[in-house]
Amino acid sequence: MRFREQQQRRRKLAELSKKGAAAGAAASPDSLHIQLIELENDVAKLNALQRRIDRTAMKRDVLLPKWMPVTQRYLDSGKVFKNLVFACCIVWLFDVDELGQALQWADIAIEQGQDTPENIKRDFAHFTADAVLEWAQTIAPQGQSVEPYFSDTFERVKSAWCINEELTAKYYKFAGLQLLRAKDGKPLVKAVVDAGVLQEADSLLEQAETFYTNIGVGTMRKNIAARLRKLEQDA
C-alpha cells in the first residue's frame, strides 16, 4: 500500500479510536470478564467469514475501531496484566498494514511479556519480525519503499530481540538484496556501479549465511564478486 493511502487510513483509524475512547471514558470501568466474552464472540464472527478480503475489512472497519480504545485505556492505566484485547489489536493492525501503530504497540507487548493469541504459535518478537518481513517482501519487488518499518525492525532483530537464526538470516539477506534493487524492485547486480554498495551488500549476505547456512545467497555473492572484478578492471 502506498504511503499516502496509509496516512489517510491511519488518520481515519485515529479519529474512530478517539470517538470510541470518549464514549468509553463516560462509561463504567471495563470489566475484563465481559470484554473477553465479547471479544470471543467477535473473533467467532471473524473466523466465520470465508474470504480473506472480508476478514480484513472487518478487522479494519469494525474490530479495530471498537477495541483500540479499550487497549488505549489499558495502556493509559499504567497497569500490566495479560491482555488478550491488546494482543488481538496488534495482530489485526499488522493484518490491515497499519505498521506504524502495530510496531509501537508490539514493542510495548514484548516489554510487558504479553502472550500472542492462541492461534499464533510464536512469541510477539518472532510474530512481529515475521509480519514486517513478509510485508517488506511483498512490496519491495513492486518498487515500493519498505522504510522506515523494515530498518526499524531490523535494528530490533539485530540488537534487542532474541530471534532464531533462520529468521535473523532472512533479515540480513533481505537487507543485502535491498541495496541491489533497481527502480523496478528487482535485485540487479549489473546495474550497481558503486563498489562500496556491492561490498556492503555482500557483507550483509555473508552474515546471513553465517546465521543460517542454507539461506540461499551463494549465487548472489558470486555475482557480486564478479561485478566487483569487472568494476576494478574498468577503473
PDB file of C-alpha atoms in Angstrom:
ATOM      1  CA  MET A   1       0.000   0.000   0.000  1.00  0.00           C
ATOM      2  CA  ARG A   2       1.274   3.452  -0.894  1.00  0.00           C
ATOM      3  CA  PHE A   3       2.432   5.795   1.860  1.00  0.00           C
ATOM      4  CA  ARG A   4      -0.295   8.421   1.228  1.00  0.00           C
ATOM      5  CA  GLU A   5      -3.037   5.806   1.467  1.00  0.00           C
ATOM      6  CA  GLN A   6      -1.511   4.515   4.719  1.00  0.00           C
ATOM      7  CA  GLN A   7      -1.531   8.059   6.136  1.00  0.00           C
ATOM      8  CA  GLN A   8      -5.194   8.552   5.237  1.00  0.00           C
ATOM      9  CA  ARG A   9      -6.158   5.241   6.805  1.00  0.00           C
ATOM     10  CA  ARG A  10      -4.178   5.992   9.965  1.00  0.00           C
ATOM     11  CA  ARG A  11      -5.954   9.354  10.345  1.00  0.00           C
ATOM     12  CA  LYS A  12      -9.347   7.713   9.889  1.00  0.00           C
ATOM     13  CA  LEU A  13      -8.487   4.966  12.373  1.00  0.00           C
ATOM     14  CA  ALA A  14      -7.226   7.524  14.902  1.00  0.00           C
ATOM     15  CA  GLU A  15     -10.459   9.534  14.604  1.00  0.00           C
ATOM     16  CA  LEU A  16     -12.573   6.430  15.167  1.00  0.00           C
ATOM     17  CA  SER A  17     -10.418   5.444  18.140  1.00  0.00           C
ATOM     18  CA  LYS A  18     -10.822   8.891  19.730  1.00  0.00           C
ATOM     19  CA  LYS A  19     -14.595   8.674  19.399  1.00  0.00           C
ATOM     20  CA  GLY A  20     -14.589   5.244  20.995  1.00  0.00           C
ATOM     21  CA  ALA A  21     -12.281   6.390  23.772  1.00  0.00           C
ATOM     22  CA  ALA A  22     -14.529   9.356  24.556  1.00  0.00           C
ATOM     23  CA  ALA A  23     -17.536   7.089  24.812  1.00  0.00           C
ATOM     24  CA  GLY A  24     -15.619   4.626  26.987  1.00  0.00           C
ATOM     25  CA  ALA A  25     -14.486   7.371  29.353  1.00  0.00           C
ATOM     26  CA  ALA A  26     -18.095   8.139  30.257  1.00  0.00           C
ATOM     27  CA  ALA A  27     -18.968   4.500  30.839  1.00  0.00           C
ATOM     28  CA  SER A  28     -18.397   2.360  33.903  1.00  0.00           C
ATOM     29  CA  PRO A  29     -14.928   0.805  34.379  1.00  0.00           C
ATOM     30  CA  ASP A  30     -14.135  -2.002  31.966  1.00  0.00           C
ATOM     31  CA  SER A  31     -14.946  -5.499  33.096  1.00  0.00           C
ATOM     32  CA  LEU A  32     -12.228  -7.803  31.814  1.00  0.00           C
ATOM     33  CA  HIS A  33     -14.532 -10.812  32.031  1.00  0.00           C
ATOM     34  CA  ILE A  34     -17.228  -9.140  29.936  1.00  0.00           C
ATOM     35  CA  GLN A  35     -14.610  -7.887  27.497  1.00  0.00           C
ATOM     36  CA  LEU A  36     -13.262 -11.378  26.946  1.00  0.00           C
ATOM     37  CA  ILE A  37     -16.731 -12.794  26.305  1.00  0.00           C
ATOM     38  CA  GLU A  38     -17.474 -10.044  23.795  1.00  0.00           C
ATOM     39  CA  LEU A  39     -14.054 -10.442  22.190  1.00  0.00           C
ATOM     40  CA  GLU A  40     -14.604 -14.184  21.862  1.00  0.00           C
ATOM     41  CA  ASN A  41     -17.907 -13.521  20.090  1.00  0.00           C
ATOM     42  CA  ASP A  42     -16.253 -11.046  17.735  1.00  0.00           C
ATOM     43  CA  VAL A  43     -13.450 -13.464  16.904  1.00  0.00           C
ATOM     44  CA  ALA A  44     -16.014 -16.192  16.192  1.00  0.00           C
ATOM     45  CA  LYS A  45     -17.800 -13.868  13.746  1.00  0.00           C
ATOM     46  CA  LEU A  46     -14.466 -13.025  12.155  1.00  0.00           C
ATOM     47  CA  ASN A  47     -13.489 -16.667  11.743  1.00  0.00           C
ATOM     48  CA  ALA A  48     -16.868 -17.456  10.196  1.00  0.00           C
ATOM     49  CA  LEU A  49     -16.066 -15.238   7.222  1.00  0.00           C
ATOM     50  CA  GLN A  50     -14.843 -17.307   4.293  1.00  0.00           C
ATOM     51  CA  ARG A  51     -12.987 -14.682   2.286  1.00  0.00           C
ATOM     52  CA  ARG A  52      -9.766 -13.064   3.420  1.00  0.00           C
ATOM     53  CA  ILE A  53     -10.844  -9.707   1.975  1.00  0.00           C
ATOM     54  CA  ASP A  54     -13.956  -9.780   4.174  1.00  0.00           C
ATOM     55  CA  ARG A  55     -11.949 -10.676   7.271  1.00  0.00           C
ATOM     56  CA  THR A  56      -9.529  -7.828   6.578  1.00  0.00           C
ATOM     57  CA  ALA A  57     -12.410  -5.384   6.103  1.00  0.00           C
ATOM     58  CA  MET A  58     -13.981  -6.475   9.398  1.00  0.00           C
ATOM     59  CA  LYS A  59     -10.697  -6.001  11.240  1.00  0.00           C
ATOM     60  CA  ARG A  60     -10.186  -2.561   9.711  1.00  0.00           C
ATOM     61  CA  ASP A  61     -13.744  -1.199   9.846  1.00  0.00           C
ATOM     62  CA  VAL A  62     -15.290  -2.934  12.863  1.00  0.00           C
ATOM     63  CA  LEU A  63     -12.884  -4.628  15.248  1.00  0.00           C
ATOM     64  CA  LEU A  64     -10.067  -2.081  15.439  1.00  0.00           C
ATOM     65  CA  PRO A  65     -12.329   0.976  15.885  1.00  0.00           C
ATOM     66  CA  LYS A  66     -14.155  -0.976  18.603  1.00  0.00           C
ATOM     67  CA  TRP A  67     -11.222  -2.458  20.512  1.00  0.00           C
ATOM     68  CA  MET A  68      -8.373   0.030  20.069  1.00  0.00           C
ATOM     69  CA  PRO A  69      -9.927   2.483  22.567  1.00  0.00           C
ATOM     70  CA  VAL A  70     -10.159  -0.373  25.085  1.00  0.00           C
ATOM     71  CA  THR A  71      -6.483  -1.122  24.550  1.00  0.00           C
ATOM     72  CA  GLN A  72      -5.560   2.547  24.852  1.00  0.00           C
ATOM     73  CA  ARG A  73      -7.374   2.798  28.197  1.00  0.00           C
ATOM     74  CA  TYR A  74      -5.435  -0.262  29.379  1.00  0.00           C
ATOM     75  CA  LEU A  75      -2.141   1.344  28.354  1.00  0.00           C
ATOM     76  CA  ASP A  76      -3.088   4.686  29.899  1.00  0.00           C
ATOM     77  CA  SER A  77      -3.911   2.979  33.199  1.00  0.00           C
ATOM     78  CA  GLY A  78      -0.277   2.009  33.750  1.00  0.00           C
ATOM     79  CA  LYS A  79      -1.326  -1.449  34.929  1.00  0.00           C
ATOM     80  CA  VAL A  80       0.289  -4.518  33.399  1.00  0.00           C
ATOM     81  CA  PHE A  81      -1.502  -7.839  33.060  1.00  0.00           C
ATOM     82  CA  LYS A  82      -2.110 -10.436  30.354  1.00  0.00           C
ATOM     83  CA  ASN A  83      -4.440  -8.643  27.974  1.00  0.00           C
ATOM     84  CA  LEU A  84      -5.915 -10.582  25.061  1.00  0.00           C
ATOM     85  CA  VAL A  85      -7.646  -7.492  23.677  1.00  0.00           C
ATOM     86  CA  PHE A  86      -4.272  -5.749  23.413  1.00  0.00           C
ATOM     87  CA  ALA A  87      -2.730  -8.814  21.768  1.00  0.00           C
ATOM     88  CA  CYS A  88      -5.515  -9.160  19.209  1.00  0.00           C
ATOM     89  CA  CYS A  89      -5.363  -5.488  18.286  1.00  0.00           C
ATOM     90  CA  ILE A  90      -1.661  -5.771  17.487  1.00  0.00           C
ATOM     91  CA  VAL A  91      -2.260  -8.752  15.218  1.00  0.00           C
ATOM     92  CA  TRP A  92      -5.156  -7.012  13.470  1.00  0.00           C
ATOM     93  CA  LEU A  93      -3.101  -3.851  12.945  1.00  0.00           C
ATOM     94  CA  PHE A  94      -0.467  -5.872  11.135  1.00  0.00           C
ATOM     95  CA  ASP A  95      -3.171  -7.608   9.110  1.00  0.00           C
ATOM     96  CA  VAL A  96      -4.511  -4.278   7.796  1.00  0.00           C
ATOM     97  CA  ASP A  97      -0.992  -2.910   7.130  1.00  0.00           C
ATOM     98  CA  GLU A  98      -1.099  -0.282   9.896  1.00  0.00           C
ATOM     99  CA  LEU A  99       2.536  -0.980  10.634  1.00  0.00           C
ATOM    100  CA  GLY A 100       3.351   2.223  12.498  1.00  0.00           C
ATOM    101  CA  GLN A 101       0.795   1.658  15.255  1.00  0.00           C
ATOM    102  CA  ALA A 102       1.369  -2.094  15.177  1.00  0.00           C
ATOM    103  CA  LEU A 103       5.101  -1.739  15.815  1.00  0.00           C
ATOM    104  CA  GLN A 104       4.578   0.827  18.550  1.00  0.00           C
ATOM    105  CA  TRP A 105       2.235  -1.471  20.422  1.00  0.00           C
ATOM    106  CA  ALA A 106       4.261  -4.593  19.656  1.00  0.00           C
ATOM    107  CA  ASP A 107       7.254  -3.012  21.396  1.00  0.00           C
ATOM    108  CA  ILE A 108       5.116  -2.483  24.496  1.00  0.00           C
ATOM    109  CA  ALA A 109       3.693  -6.004  24.333  1.00  0.00           C
ATOM    110  CA  ILE A 110       7.183  -7.507  24.117  1.00  0.00           C
ATOM    111  CA  GLU A 111       8.358  -5.391  27.038  1.00  0.00           C
ATOM    112  CA  GLN A 112       5.323  -6.465  29.082  1.00  0.00           C
ATOM    113  CA  GLY A 113       5.739 -10.124  28.159  1.00  0.00           C
ATOM    114  CA  GLN A 114       2.297 -10.317  26.577  1.00  0.00           C
ATOM    115  CA  ASP A 115       1.264 -13.611  25.004  1.00  0.00           C
ATOM    116  CA  THR A 116       0.144 -13.782  21.400  1.00  0.00           C
ATOM    117  CA  PRO A 117      -3.405 -15.048  20.711  1.00  0.00           C
ATOM    118  CA  GLU A 118      -3.599 -18.828  20.983  1.00  0.00           C
ATOM    119  CA  ASN A 119      -3.840 -19.352  17.210  1.00  0.00           C
ATOM    120  CA  ILE A 120      -0.343 -17.860  16.846  1.00  0.00           C
ATOM    121  CA  LYS A 121       2.360 -20.282  17.959  1.00  0.00           C
ATOM    122  CA  ARG A 122       5.142 -17.687  18.280  1.00  0.00           C
ATOM    123  CA  ASP A 123       6.007 -15.009  20.779  1.00  0.00           C
ATOM    124  CA  PHE A 124       5.429 -11.374  19.878  1.00  0.00           C
ATOM    125  CA  ALA A 125       9.041 -10.749  18.867  1.00  0.00           C
ATOM    126  CA  HIS A 126       9.008 -13.545  16.288  1.00  0.00           C
ATOM    127  CA  PHE A 127       5.474 -12.726  15.145  1.00  0.00           C
ATOM    128  CA  THR A 128       6.377  -9.072  14.623  1.00  0.00           C
ATOM    129  CA  ALA A 129       9.614  -9.851  12.814  1.00  0.00           C
ATOM    130  CA  ASP A 130       7.795 -12.319  10.562  1.00  0.00           C
ATOM    131  CA  ALA A 131       4.969  -9.875   9.821  1.00  0.00           C
ATOM    132  CA  VAL A 132       7.259  -6.990   8.876  1.00  0.00           C
ATOM    133  CA  LEU A 133       9.495  -9.178   6.718  1.00  0.00           C
ATOM    134  CA  GLU A 134       6.514 -10.691   4.899  1.00  0.00           C
ATOM    135  CA  TRP A 135       5.154  -7.192   4.245  1.00  0.00           C
ATOM    136  CA  ALA A 136       8.542  -5.959   3.006  1.00  0.00           C
ATOM    137  CA  GLN A 137       8.998  -8.973   0.744  1.00  0.00           C
ATOM    138  CA  THR A 138       5.600  -8.244  -0.792  1.00  0.00           C
ATOM    139  CA  ILE A 139       6.039  -4.564  -1.609  1.00  0.00           C
ATOM    140  CA  ALA A 140       9.787  -4.282  -2.315  1.00  0.00           C
ATOM    141  CA  PRO A 141       9.601  -6.223  -5.613  1.00  0.00           C
ATOM    142  CA  GLN A 142       6.938  -3.714  -6.695  1.00  0.00           C
ATOM    143  CA  GLY A 143       9.445  -0.893  -6.329  1.00  0.00           C
ATOM    144  CA  GLN A 144       7.774   0.499  -3.198  1.00  0.00           C
ATOM    145  CA  SER A 145       9.663   1.715  -0.138  1.00  0.00           C
ATOM    146  CA  VAL A 146       9.883  -0.511   2.922  1.00  0.00           C
ATOM    147  CA  GLU A 147      11.077   2.311   5.150  1.00  0.00           C
ATOM    148  CA  PRO A 148      11.096   3.151   7.954  1.00  0.00           C
ATOM    149  CA  TYR A 149       9.451  -0.051   9.101  1.00  0.00           C
ATOM    150  CA  PHE A 150      11.970  -2.578   7.789  1.00  0.00           C
ATOM    151  CA  SER A 151      15.059  -0.795   9.102  1.00  0.00           C
ATOM    152  CA  ASP A 152      13.424  -0.117  12.469  1.00  0.00           C
ATOM    153  CA  THR A 153      12.544  -3.790  12.852  1.00  0.00           C
ATOM    154  CA  PHE A 154      15.931  -4.946  11.540  1.00  0.00           C
ATOM    155  CA  GLU A 155      17.611  -2.947  14.304  1.00  0.00           C
ATOM    156  CA  ARG A 156      15.447  -4.719  16.874  1.00  0.00           C
ATOM    157  CA  VAL A 157      16.229  -8.110  15.334  1.00  0.00           C
ATOM    158  CA  LYS A 158      19.962  -7.362  15.494  1.00  0.00           C
ATOM    159  CA  SER A 159      20.178  -5.907  18.974  1.00  0.00           C
ATOM    160  CA  ALA A 160      17.014  -6.067  21.071  1.00  0.00           C
ATOM    161  CA  TRP A 161      15.083  -9.240  20.339  1.00  0.00           C
ATOM    162  CA  CYS A 162      16.254 -12.832  20.693  1.00  0.00           C
ATOM    163  CA  ILE A 163      15.211 -14.099  17.255  1.00  0.00           C
ATOM    164  CA  ASN A 164      16.037 -17.555  15.912  1.00  0.00           C
ATOM    165  CA  GLU A 165      18.912 -17.950  13.470  1.00  0.00           C
ATOM    166  CA  GLU A 166      16.870 -18.641  10.336  1.00  0.00           C
ATOM    167  CA  LEU A 167      14.643 -15.588  10.687  1.00  0.00           C
ATOM    168  CA  THR A 168      17.635 -13.416  11.585  1.00  0.00           C
ATOM    169  CA  ALA A 169      19.385 -14.663   8.445  1.00  0.00           C
ATOM    170  CA  LYS A 170      16.344 -13.751   6.356  1.00  0.00           C
ATOM    171  CA  TYR A 171      16.596 -10.174   7.608  1.00  0.00           C
ATOM    172  CA  TYR A 172      20.261  -9.904   6.687  1.00  0.00           C
ATOM    173  CA  LYS A 173      19.533 -11.421   3.283  1.00  0.00           C
ATOM    174  CA  PHE A 174      16.687  -9.016   2.594  1.00  0.00           C
ATOM    175  CA  ALA A 175      18.788  -6.040   3.698  1.00  0.00           C
ATOM    176  CA  GLY A 176      21.564  -7.113   1.351  1.00  0.00           C
ATOM    177  CA  LEU A 177      19.214  -7.576  -1.587  1.00  0.00           C
ATOM    178  CA  GLN A 178      17.636  -4.191  -0.912  1.00  0.00           C
ATOM    179  CA  LEU A 179      20.934  -2.495  -1.685  1.00  0.00           C
ATOM    180  CA  LEU A 180      20.964  -4.145  -5.091  1.00  0.00           C
ATOM    181  CA  ARG A 181      17.397  -3.396  -6.190  1.00  0.00           C
ATOM    182  CA  ALA A 182      16.801  -1.434  -9.364  1.00  0.00           C
ATOM    183  CA  LYS A 183      13.893   1.025  -9.665  1.00  0.00           C
ATOM    184  CA  ASP A 184      11.553  -1.778 -10.691  1.00  0.00           C
ATOM    185  CA  GLY A 185      12.249  -3.530  -7.394  1.00  0.00           C
ATOM    186  CA  LYS A 186      14.325  -6.411  -8.736  1.00  0.00           C
ATOM    187  CA  PRO A 187      17.850  -7.093  -7.397  1.00  0.00           C
ATOM    188  CA  LEU A 188      20.181  -6.398 -10.322  1.00  0.00           C
ATOM    189  CA  VAL A 189      23.888  -6.644  -9.575  1.00  0.00           C
ATOM    190  CA  LYS A 190      24.935  -5.471 -13.044  1.00  0.00           C
ATOM    191  CA  ALA A 191      23.147  -2.157 -12.543  1.00  0.00           C
ATOM    192  CA  VAL A 192      25.208  -1.257  -9.451  1.00  0.00           C
ATOM    193  CA  VAL A 193      28.224   0.921 -10.241  1.00  0.00           C
ATOM    194  CA  ASP A 194      29.275   1.723  -6.665  1.00  0.00           C
ATOM    195  CA  ALA A 195      31.789  -0.813  -5.354  1.00  0.00           C
ATOM    196  CA  GLY A 196      31.059   0.276  -1.789  1.00  0.00           C
ATOM    197  CA  VAL A 197      27.386  -0.631  -2.163  1.00  0.00           C
ATOM    198  CA  LEU A 198      28.314  -4.024  -3.575  1.00  0.00           C
ATOM    199  CA  GLN A 199      30.713  -4.682  -0.709  1.00  0.00           C
ATOM    200  CA  GLU A 200      28.110  -3.672   1.866  1.00  0.00           C
ATOM    201  CA  ALA A 201      25.521  -5.926   0.247  1.00  0.00           C
ATOM    202  CA  ASP A 202      27.976  -8.827   0.185  1.00  0.00           C
ATOM    203  CA  SER A 203      28.790  -8.285   3.855  1.00  0.00           C
ATOM    204  CA  LEU A 204      25.103  -8.495   4.757  1.00  0.00           C
ATOM    205  CA  LEU A 205      24.649 -11.638   2.677  1.00  0.00           C
ATOM    206  CA  GLU A 206      27.746 -13.159   4.289  1.00  0.00           C
ATOM    207  CA  GLN A 207      26.275 -12.512   7.732  1.00  0.00           C
ATOM    208  CA  ALA A 208      23.011 -14.085   6.605  1.00  0.00           C
ATOM    209  CA  GLU A 209      24.936 -17.203   5.604  1.00  0.00           C
ATOM    210  CA  THR A 210      26.734 -17.194   8.950  1.00  0.00           C
ATOM    211  CA  PHE A 211      23.440 -17.274  10.814  1.00  0.00           C
ATOM    212  CA  TYR A 212      21.856 -19.901   8.566  1.00  0.00           C
ATOM    213  CA  THR A 213      23.962 -21.840   6.058  1.00  0.00           C
ATOM    214  CA  ASN A 214      21.065 -22.755   3.773  1.00  0.00           C
ATOM    215  CA  ILE A 215      19.743 -19.202   3.411  1.00  0.00           C
ATOM    216  CA  GLY A 216      20.470 -19.301  -0.334  1.00  0.00           C
ATOM    217  CA  VAL A 217      22.798 -16.397  -1.051  1.00  0.00           C
ATOM    218  CA  GLY A 218      25.696 -18.241  -2.718  1.00  0.00           C
ATOM    219  CA  THR A 219      24.800 -17.372  -6.308  1.00  0.00           C
ATOM    220  CA  MET A 220      24.169 -13.724  -5.499  1.00  0.00           C
ATOM    221  CA  ARG A 221      27.504 -13.443  -3.699  1.00  0.00           C
ATOM    222  CA  LYS A 222      29.293 -14.927  -6.729  1.00  0.00           C
ATOM    223  CA  ASN A 223      27.540 -12.388  -8.950  1.00  0.00           C
ATOM    224  CA  ILE A 224      28.646  -9.581  -6.645  1.00  0.00           C
ATOM    225  CA  ALA A 225      32.250 -10.822  -6.700  1.00  0.00           C
ATOM    226  CA  ALA A 226      32.178 -10.940 -10.500  1.00  0.00           C
ATOM    227  CA  ARG A 227      30.744  -7.436 -10.677  1.00  0.00           C
ATOM    228  CA  LEU A 228      33.420  -6.094  -8.336  1.00  0.00           C
ATOM    229  CA  ARG A 229      36.132  -7.629 -10.516  1.00  0.00           C
ATOM    230  CA  LYS A 230      34.571  -6.050 -13.591  1.00  0.00           C
ATOM    231  CA  LEU A 231      34.442  -2.618 -11.977  1.00  0.00           C
ATOM    232  CA  GLU A 232      38.072  -2.969 -10.890  1.00  0.00           C
ATOM    233  CA  GLN A 233      39.133  -3.909 -14.425  1.00  0.00           C
ATOM    234  CA  ASP A 234      37.253  -0.952 -15.903  1.00  0.00           C
ATOM    235  CA  ALA A 235      38.692   1.537 -13.414  1.00  0.00           C
TER     236      ALA A 235
END
